[in-house]
């Protein structure tokens, strides 16, 4: 890098962040943003490292966004550890952390929301009404406030990534969206801040998600193209686990998220499964088309 990096800073005021990043842009710096809700794990750090490769300035945002939680969801108990998060994030050489309060992001009377009409409907959108309007709106606001050239998201939240890409395309946001493959524990469990809710027994049971995905993938590799049979292969593993309850397991077009009955183009096998009261999501893109 040909310039001295500025000292690390935490910014909480959206106007201060906007002013600061406008200055950085004026100075010719490129900016990458990684939006998160905190409780950082190796998955988030992988996104930060990817961002570090792609821009002069890396901004981590930590904001537990109330508008993407339903009334009976875990907003109040969502894990929060700002000091711990910042310590971890700084090992990835971030430049700025944006950690606003809810009142700073949603002034009284806020009533404007972005809806990506069709992509928000199925899958997690069906189980969590309003969730993706909350996501799209906060992400749009974070893009504005951080003036980023590039934003990095995980493929773990596959539908979220599809929605953000479509929002960026449809509304002419001048920002590049980068997707990063799912980071997993050695035994296959996708890293998630919500894994912290699991007991030891539930943690073992939670392996049924990644095992279900692997079983479906194995069926496809063996030549299966019938969507119902591919889904059945995944479901069997999950239904065999007494602590697990399926919210949905679906095979969908990887871009349009429309149902796929025969595998003839890239499709995502996506699932949400309750393990105890914890709702976990996972997915795998199936590309063996031959
Ligand atoms: P969250 O803090 O859970 O809202 O997630 C913030 C970002 O981290 C999103 O782009 C997620 O998709 C991404 N992320 C969460 N878990 C993982 C993971 N296991 N692998 C890759 N990215 C992840």
XYZ file of C-alpha atoms and ligand atoms in Angstrom:
313
model
C 0.000 0.000 0.000
C 1.361 3.377 -1.004
C -0.068 5.460 1.831
C -0.006 5.406 5.614
C -3.090 3.641 6.940
C -5.073 5.835 9.348
C -5.236 4.743 12.991
C -8.116 2.371 13.845
C -11.292 4.166 14.806
C -14.740 3.245 16.126
C -17.522 5.438 14.780
C -21.081 5.361 16.130
C -22.715 8.336 14.458
C -23.938 7.704 10.870
C -23.296 11.341 9.866
C -19.716 11.139 11.141
C -19.190 7.900 9.217
C -20.573 9.399 6.045
C -18.399 12.506 6.349
C -15.307 10.434 7.096
C -15.821 8.080 4.161
C -16.576 10.990 1.822
C -13.156 12.372 2.752
C -11.530 8.990 2.130
C -13.140 8.765 -1.299
C -12.043 12.301 -2.124
C -8.495 11.224 -1.254
C -8.793 8.371 -3.764
C -9.080 5.524 -1.264
C -11.170 2.464 -2.072
C -13.515 1.249 0.663
C -14.784 -2.237 1.507
C -17.552 -2.896 4.024
C -18.440 -6.079 5.896
C -21.864 -5.822 7.533
C -22.396 -8.047 10.598
C -24.489 -8.342 13.730
C -21.399 -9.001 15.849
C -20.674 -12.148 17.899
C -17.878 -12.615 15.413
C -16.521 -16.022 14.513
C -14.110 -17.347 11.914
C -16.760 -16.968 9.196
C -16.946 -13.223 9.773
C -13.149 -12.989 9.963
C -12.901 -14.734 6.597
C -15.112 -12.001 5.137
C -12.899 -9.332 6.687
C -9.766 -10.937 5.221
C -11.431 -11.016 1.805
C -12.338 -7.349 2.191
C -8.736 -6.554 3.189
C -7.574 -7.913 -0.176
C -10.046 -5.806 -2.111
C -9.780 -2.231 -0.845
C -7.579 0.342 0.866
C -9.976 0.854 3.762
C -11.894 -1.973 5.466
C -14.972 -1.113 7.505
C -16.603 -3.636 9.829
C -20.148 -2.782 10.809
C -21.688 -4.265 13.942
C -25.386 -3.652 14.316
C -28.014 -6.022 15.682
C -30.722 -4.772 13.360
C -34.090 -4.792 15.144
C -36.166 -4.584 11.947
C -35.007 -7.981 10.728
C -36.178 -9.800 13.872
C -39.765 -10.980 14.274
C -41.671 -10.371 17.527
C -40.973 -13.894 18.833
C -37.350 -14.072 17.718
C -34.064 -13.701 19.597
C -33.381 -9.936 19.319
C -33.103 -9.445 23.098
C -30.851 -12.445 23.712
C -28.737 -12.187 20.532
C -25.097 -12.464 21.739
C -23.360 -9.090 22.084
C -19.642 -8.623 22.811
C -18.368 -5.482 21.144
C -14.968 -5.416 22.851
C -14.308 -9.075 22.025
C -15.510 -8.556 18.448
C -13.250 -5.575 17.884
C -10.238 -7.443 19.251
C -10.867 -10.301 16.825
C -11.591 -8.009 13.896
C -8.418 -6.015 14.450
C -6.359 -9.159 13.840
C -7.699 -8.824 10.259
C -6.314 -5.287 9.958
C -9.577 -3.436 9.697
C -9.477 0.368 9.607
C -12.870 1.386 10.901
C -15.681 -0.123 12.930
C -19.159 1.308 12.618
C -21.198 0.446 15.721
C -24.314 2.609 15.802
C -27.232 2.487 18.259
C -30.650 1.490 16.956
C -31.880 5.053 17.528
C -29.117 6.402 15.285
C -30.055 4.072 12.424
C -33.838 4.370 12.824
C -34.885 7.897 13.766
C -38.380 8.222 15.250
C -40.933 8.025 12.471
C -38.754 5.950 10.110
C -41.161 4.312 7.657
C -39.203 3.640 4.466
C -38.330 0.046 3.612
C -36.824 -1.724 0.630
C -38.528 -4.894 -0.547
C -37.087 -7.207 -3.170
C -40.528 -8.494 -4.006
C -40.143 -12.004 -5.342
C -36.795 -13.122 -3.916
C -37.934 -12.240 -0.396
C -41.010 -14.489 -0.532
C -39.869 -18.131 -0.266
C -37.596 -20.006 2.140
C -36.546 -17.860 5.112
C -38.898 -15.125 3.900
C -41.874 -17.448 4.303
C -40.851 -18.417 7.846
C -39.767 -14.929 8.888
C -42.251 -12.369 7.512
C -40.642 -8.942 7.137
C -37.147 -10.275 7.751
C -35.723 -9.464 4.335
C -37.282 -6.011 4.175
C -35.364 -5.325 7.392
C -32.190 -6.790 5.909
C -32.390 -4.971 2.568
C -33.165 -1.673 4.253
C -30.330 -1.802 6.781
C -27.855 -2.981 4.154
C -28.875 -0.106 1.854
C -28.384 2.324 4.725
C -24.980 0.845 5.567
C -23.948 1.152 1.929
C -24.931 4.836 1.923
C -23.293 5.666 5.208
C -20.013 3.873 4.478
C -19.699 5.018 0.836
C -18.216 1.582 0.096
C -17.007 0.470 -3.325
C -17.272 -3.207 -2.401
C -19.232 -5.196 0.177
C -18.474 -8.732 1.317
C -21.176 -11.210 2.404
C -21.257 -14.916 3.256
C -22.940 -17.538 1.093
C -24.193 -19.022 4.365
C -27.100 -16.577 4.076
C -27.741 -17.555 0.468
C -31.130 -15.892 0.069
C -29.854 -12.707 1.726
C -26.964 -12.555 -0.748
C -29.327 -13.088 -3.711
C -31.590 -10.307 -2.408
C -28.731 -7.868 -1.906
C -27.332 -8.554 -5.363
C -30.765 -7.925 -6.868
C -31.304 -4.743 -4.849
C -27.920 -3.427 -5.977
C -28.734 -4.218 -9.603
C -32.314 -2.947 -9.551
C -31.591 0.306 -7.718
C -28.264 1.122 -9.444
C -26.152 1.057 -6.306
C -22.599 1.517 -7.509
C -21.153 -1.193 -5.291
C -19.563 -4.554 -6.020
C -21.000 -7.476 -4.052
C -18.615 -10.300 -3.190
C -19.846 -13.660 -1.872
C -17.614 -15.854 0.313
C -18.138 -19.639 0.660
C -19.514 -20.998 3.929
C -16.903 -21.466 6.654
C -17.481 -24.688 8.609
C -16.215 -26.435 11.704
C -14.063 -29.471 10.972
C -17.044 -31.752 11.473
C -19.115 -29.824 8.932
C -21.287 -27.553 11.103
C -21.585 -24.143 9.455
C -20.246 -21.459 11.777
C -23.001 -19.251 13.162
C -23.332 -16.820 16.037
C -26.438 -18.815 16.992
C -24.384 -21.999 17.546
C -23.628 -20.476 20.956
C -27.216 -21.285 21.970
C -26.677 -25.035 21.490
C -26.076 -27.498 24.345
C -23.419 -30.183 23.769
C -26.127 -32.667 22.805
C -27.783 -30.197 20.431
C -24.401 -29.322 18.927
C -24.014 -32.970 17.912
C -27.585 -33.108 16.628
C -26.941 -29.983 14.537
C -24.624 -32.005 12.310
C -27.743 -33.372 10.614
C -27.897 -30.221 8.463
C -24.479 -30.602 6.851
C -24.916 -34.389 6.714
C -28.214 -33.898 4.906
C -26.551 -31.597 2.388
C -23.733 -34.098 1.872
C -26.237 -36.927 1.322
C -28.046 -34.855 -1.304
C -24.771 -33.962 -2.997
C -23.783 -37.650 -3.014
C -27.088 -38.520 -4.691
C -26.440 -35.890 -7.371
C -22.879 -37.112 -7.922
C -24.314 -40.622 -8.325
C -26.505 -39.308 -11.123
C -29.763 -38.330 -9.433
C -31.511 -35.391 -11.130
C -35.004 -35.740 -9.663
C -35.504 -32.860 -7.216
C -37.893 -34.829 -4.991
C -35.368 -37.641 -4.586
C -32.498 -35.234 -3.928
C -34.593 -33.537 -1.247
C -35.611 -36.886 0.230
C -31.945 -37.821 0.614
C -31.345 -34.652 2.655
C -34.554 -34.883 4.662
C -33.952 -38.495 5.705
C -30.815 -37.515 7.639
C -32.579 -34.658 9.404
C -35.765 -36.559 10.172
C -33.655 -39.308 11.768
C -32.389 -36.790 14.345
C -34.825 -36.591 17.296
C -33.659 -33.138 18.447
C -34.143 -31.598 14.990
C -37.331 -30.223 13.422
C -37.384 -29.124 9.786
C -38.579 -25.590 9.036
C -37.915 -26.035 5.326
C -35.667 -28.039 3.023
C -35.940 -26.847 -0.564
C -34.234 -27.072 -3.926
C -34.303 -23.741 -5.736
C -32.798 -22.047 -8.758
C -29.562 -20.461 -7.569
C -30.443 -17.020 -8.965
C -34.215 -16.694 -9.113
C -34.909 -18.914 -6.088
C -37.770 -20.527 -7.994
C -38.533 -24.210 -7.234
C -36.453 -26.772 -9.130
C -38.048 -30.140 -9.862
C -35.312 -31.502 -12.136
C -31.688 -30.530 -11.746
C -30.702 -29.025 -15.080
C -29.029 -25.791 -14.019
C -27.202 -24.682 -10.839
C -29.570 -25.049 -7.906
C -29.259 -24.360 -4.228
C -30.334 -26.911 -1.678
C -31.273 -24.682 1.223
C -32.585 -25.546 4.657
C -33.650 -24.128 7.980
C -33.865 -26.571 10.868
C -34.738 -26.039 14.503
C -32.417 -27.817 16.904
C -34.182 -27.349 20.213
C -35.383 -23.747 19.954
C -32.395 -22.615 17.864
C -33.095 -22.109 14.176
C -30.075 -22.983 12.037
C -29.678 -22.473 8.288
C -27.338 -24.104 5.807
C -27.133 -24.622 2.055
C -25.145 -26.130 -0.735
C -25.078 -25.223 -4.414
C -25.464 -28.338 -6.559
C -23.574 -28.007 -9.796
C -22.950 -31.584 -10.969
C -25.059 -31.324 -14.050
C -23.353 -33.513 -16.711
P -24.407 -12.137 10.742
O -23.531 -11.442 11.714
O -24.804 -13.515 11.156
O -25.554 -11.294 10.255
O -23.515 -12.387 9.455
C -22.743 -11.373 8.891
C -22.133 -11.869 7.620
O -21.312 -12.998 7.907
C -23.166 -12.327 6.580
O -22.726 -11.923 5.295
C -23.129 -13.815 6.737
O -23.512 -14.513 5.566
C -21.667 -14.045 7.045
N -21.463 -15.342 7.692
C -22.046 -15.804 8.825
N -21.647 -17.072 9.075
C -20.818 -17.419 8.064
C -20.089 -18.611 7.743
N -20.149 -19.700 8.493
N -19.342 -18.594 6.621
C -19.271 -17.500 5.831
N -19.924 -16.350 6.084
C -20.691 -16.315 7.189
